[in-house]
Amino acid sequence: VELARVVYRWTVAGTKKSLRELLAALHVAIWAESGWTPVTRTQLRDPKKVKAFYYKAVLLVHPDKLTADADAYRKLLAAMLFNELNEGWKFFQSELEASR
């Protein structure tokens, strides 16, 4: 229940599909020891920077990239964050294509 609440708050704070908002709010959901440095919406104006921050975030939460000592909570949280970021990425790409 706690895990679902954390992810829900993050996706609502990130307006669910907006990759920029998900990245700007990722520090709310990711574990403290992840190494993620919060990013501002200003840093996410340029689509190339959005892509760079997306790749950094995905590397941190990719289920196959977690350390062997990661507990079940962290593994599940990482999988949920990874899925939401991927959905945000798809939405971001479709927005870029529509604006061309």
PDB file of N, CA, C and O in Angstrom, residues 38-67:
ATOM      1  N   PRO A  38      17.864  16.060  -8.133  1.00  0.00           N
ATOM      2  CA  PRO A  38      16.635  16.684  -8.636  1.00  0.00           C
ATOM      3  C   PRO A  38      16.925  17.647  -9.790  1.00  0.00           C
ATOM      4  O   PRO A  38      17.948  18.334  -9.797  1.00  0.00           O
ATOM      5  N   VAL A  39      16.025  17.664 -10.754  1.00  0.00           N
ATOM      6  CA  VAL A  39      16.143  18.571 -11.894  1.00  0.00           C
ATOM      7  C   VAL A  39      14.962  19.532 -11.871  1.00  0.00           C
ATOM      8  O   VAL A  39      13.892  19.200 -11.368  1.00  0.00           O
ATOM      9  N   THR A  40      15.168  20.703 -12.411  1.00  0.00           N
ATOM     10  CA  THR A  40      14.113  21.710 -12.448  1.00  0.00           C
ATOM     11  C   THR A  40      13.413  21.685 -13.804  1.00  0.00           C
ATOM     12  O   THR A  40      13.951  21.165 -14.783  1.00  0.00           O
ATOM     13  N   ARG A  41      12.245  22.270 -13.832  1.00  0.00           N
ATOM     14  CA  ARG A  41      11.511  22.364 -15.103  1.00  0.00           C
ATOM     15  C   ARG A  41      12.294  23.200 -16.112  1.00  0.00           C
ATOM     16  O   ARG A  41      12.219  22.951 -17.306  1.00  0.00           O
ATOM     17  N   THR A  42      13.052  24.173 -15.623  1.00  0.00           N
ATOM     18  CA  THR A  42      13.878  24.999 -16.504  1.00  0.00           C
ATOM     19  C   THR A  42      14.926  24.141 -17.217  1.00  0.00           C
ATOM     20  O   THR A  42      15.175  24.326 -18.406  1.00  0.00           O
ATOM     21  N   GLN A  43      15.516  23.193 -16.503  1.00  0.00           N
ATOM     22  CA  GLN A  43      16.500  22.299 -17.105  1.00  0.00           C
ATOM     23  C   GLN A  43      15.876  21.383 -18.147  1.00  0.00           C
ATOM     24  O   GLN A  43      16.584  20.828 -18.975  1.00  0.00           O
ATOM     25  N   LEU A  44      14.556  21.226 -18.095  1.00  0.00           N
ATOM     26  CA  LEU A  44      13.866  20.285 -18.974  1.00  0.00           C
ATOM     27  C   LEU A  44      13.151  20.968 -20.140  1.00  0.00           C
ATOM     28  O   LEU A  44      12.320  20.360 -20.796  1.00  0.00           O
ATOM     29  N   ARG A  45      13.504  22.196 -20.439  1.00  0.00           N
ATOM     30  CA  ARG A  45      12.880  22.888 -21.574  1.00  0.00           C
ATOM     31  C   ARG A  45      13.348  22.341 -22.912  1.00  0.00           C
ATOM     32  O   ARG A  45      12.574  22.235 -23.841  1.00  0.00           O
ATOM     33  N   ASP A  46      14.614  22.020 -22.985  1.00  0.00           N
ATOM     34  CA  ASP A  46      15.198  21.522 -24.229  1.00  0.00           C
ATOM     35  C   ASP A  46      14.927  20.019 -24.367  1.00  0.00           C
ATOM     36  O   ASP A  46      15.286  19.243 -23.484  1.00  0.00           O
ATOM     37  N   PRO A  47      14.310  19.596 -25.473  1.00  0.00           N
ATOM     38  CA  PRO A  47      14.029  18.167 -25.664  1.00  0.00           C
ATOM     39  C   PRO A  47      15.271  17.276 -25.573  1.00  0.00           C
ATOM     40  O   PRO A  47      15.186  16.149 -25.094  1.00  0.00           O
ATOM     41  N   LYS A  48      16.422  17.781 -25.969  1.00  0.00           N
ATOM     42  CA  LYS A  48      17.653  16.987 -25.882  1.00  0.00           C
ATOM     43  C   LYS A  48      18.031  16.742 -24.417  1.00  0.00           C
ATOM     44  O   LYS A  48      18.513  15.672 -24.065  1.00  0.00           O
ATOM     45  N   LYS A  49      17.803  17.740 -23.576  1.00  0.00           N
ATOM     46  CA  LYS A  49      18.093  17.557 -22.142  1.00  0.00           C
ATOM     47  C   LYS A  49      17.083  16.622 -21.501  1.00  0.00           C
ATOM     48  O   LYS A  49      17.428  15.843 -20.613  1.00  0.00           O
ATOM     49  N   VAL A  50      15.830  16.699 -21.952  1.00  0.00           N
ATOM     50  CA  VAL A  50      14.815  15.768 -21.446  1.00  0.00           C
ATOM     51  C   VAL A  50      15.265  14.349 -21.731  1.00  0.00           C
ATOM     52  O   VAL A  50      15.210  13.479 -20.865  1.00  0.00           O
ATOM     53  N   LYS A  51      15.728  14.124 -22.945  1.00  0.00           N
ATOM     54  CA  LYS A  51      16.200  12.790 -23.333  1.00  0.00           C
ATOM     55  C   LYS A  51      17.368  12.349 -22.449  1.00  0.00           C
ATOM     56  O   LYS A  51      17.401  11.209 -21.968  1.00  0.00           O
ATOM     57  N   ALA A  52      18.319  13.244 -22.216  1.00  0.00           N
ATOM     58  CA  ALA A  52      19.486  12.911 -21.395  1.00  0.00           C
ATOM     59  C   ALA A  52      19.082  12.573 -19.963  1.00  0.00           C
ATOM     60  O   ALA A  52      19.554  11.575 -19.400  1.00  0.00           O
ATOM     61  N   PHE A  53      18.196  13.370 -19.373  1.00  0.00           N
ATOM     62  CA  PHE A  53      17.742  13.097 -18.011  1.00  0.00           C
ATOM     63  C   PHE A  53      16.893  11.829 -17.952  1.00  0.00           C
ATOM     64  O   PHE A  53      16.954  11.085 -16.980  1.00  0.00           O
ATOM     65  N   TYR A  54      16.131  11.589 -19.001  1.00  0.00           N
ATOM     66  CA  TYR A  54      15.337  10.352 -19.060  1.00  0.00           C
ATOM     67  C   TYR A  54      16.261   9.137 -19.020  1.00  0.00           C
ATOM     68  O   TYR A  54      16.039   8.202 -18.255  1.00  0.00           O
ATOM     69  N   TYR A  55      17.314   9.158 -19.842  1.00  0.00           N
ATOM     70  CA  TYR A  55      18.243   8.022 -19.863  1.00  0.00           C
ATOM     71  C   TYR A  55      18.935   7.832 -18.519  1.00  0.00           C
ATOM     72  O   TYR A  55      19.133   6.702 -18.072  1.00  0.00           O
ATOM     73  N   LYS A  56      19.287   8.935 -17.855  1.00  0.00           N
ATOM     74  CA  LYS A  56      19.901   8.821 -16.524  1.00  0.00           C
ATOM     75  C   LYS A  56      18.926   8.174 -15.531  1.00  0.00           C
ATOM     76  O   LYS A  56      19.303   7.307 -14.760  1.00  0.00           O
ATOM     77  N   ALA A  57      17.680   8.638 -15.582  1.00  0.00           N
ATOM     78  CA  ALA A  57      16.673   8.112 -14.661  1.00  0.00           C
ATOM     79  C   ALA A  57      16.423   6.632 -14.917  1.00  0.00           C
ATOM     80  O   ALA A  57      16.346   5.828 -13.977  1.00  0.00           O
ATOM     81  N   VAL A  58      16.302   6.257 -16.179  1.00  0.00           N
ATOM     82  CA  VAL A  58      16.020   4.862 -16.527  1.00  0.00           C
ATOM     83  C   VAL A  58      17.178   3.950 -16.108  1.00  0.00           C
ATOM     84  O   VAL A  58      16.952   2.830 -15.649  1.00  0.00           O
ATOM     85  N   LEU A  59      18.389   4.436 -16.231  1.00  0.00           N
ATOM     86  CA  LEU A  59      19.536   3.628 -15.780  1.00  0.00           C
ATOM     87  C   LEU A  59      19.494   3.385 -14.277  1.00  0.00           C
ATOM     88  O   LEU A  59      19.874   2.321 -13.809  1.00  0.00           O
ATOM     89  N   LEU A  60      19.024   4.362 -13.530  1.00  0.00           N
ATOM     90  CA  LEU A  60      18.941   4.202 -12.073  1.00  0.00           C
ATOM     91  C   LEU A  60      17.853   3.231 -11.640  1.00  0.00           C
ATOM     92  O   LEU A  60      18.008   2.536 -10.648  1.00  0.00           O
ATOM     93  N   VAL A  61      16.747   3.205 -12.374  1.00  0.00           N
ATOM     94  CA  VAL A  61      15.613   2.393 -11.938  1.00  0.00           C
ATOM     95  C   VAL A  61      15.402   1.133 -12.768  1.00  0.00           C
ATOM     96  O   VAL A  61      14.476   0.368 -12.504  1.00  0.00           O
ATOM     97  N   HIS A  62      16.253   0.905 -13.748  1.00  0.00           N
ATOM     98  CA  HIS A  62      16.091  -0.301 -14.570  1.00  0.00           C
ATOM     99  C   HIS A  62      16.240  -1.537 -13.686  1.00  0.00           C
ATOM    100  O   HIS A  62      17.230  -1.681 -12.963  1.00  0.00           O
ATOM    101  N   PRO A  63      15.252  -2.418 -13.719  1.00  0.00           N
ATOM    102  CA  PRO A  63      15.301  -3.603 -12.843  1.00  0.00           C
ATOM    103  C   PRO A  63      16.571  -4.442 -12.984  1.00  0.00           C
ATOM    104  O   PRO A  63      17.047  -5.000 -11.995  1.00  0.00           O
ATOM    105  N   ASP A  64      17.147  -4.506 -14.154  1.00  0.00           N
ATOM    106  CA  ASP A  64      18.370  -5.291 -14.356  1.00  0.00           C
ATOM    107  C   ASP A  64      19.626  -4.576 -13.878  1.00  0.00           C
ATOM    108  O   ASP A  64      20.692  -5.181 -13.800  1.00  0.00           O
ATOM    109  N   LYS A  65      19.530  -3.299 -13.571  1.00  0.00           N
ATOM    110  CA  LYS A  65      20.702  -2.520 -13.162  1.00  0.00           C
ATOM    111  C   LYS A  65      20.809  -2.337 -11.651  1.00  0.00           C
ATOM    112  O   LYS A  65      21.752  -1.739 -11.166  1.00  0.00           O
ATOM    113  N   LEU A  66      19.829  -2.842 -10.906  1.00  0.00           N
ATOM    114  CA  LEU A  66      19.871  -2.704  -9.450  1.00  0.00           C
ATOM    115  C   LEU A  66      20.976  -3.575  -8.861  1.00  0.00           C
ATOM    116  O   LEU A  66      21.309  -4.624  -9.418  1.00  0.00           O
ATOM    117  N   THR A  67      21.489  -3.142  -7.740  1.00  0.00           N
ATOM    118  CA  THR A  67      22.528  -3.925  -7.084  1.00  0.00           C
ATOM    119  C   THR A  67      21.935  -5.214  -6.526  1.00  0.00           C
ATOM    120  O   THR A  67      20.736  -5.297  -6.249  1.00  0.00           O
TER     121      THR A  67
END
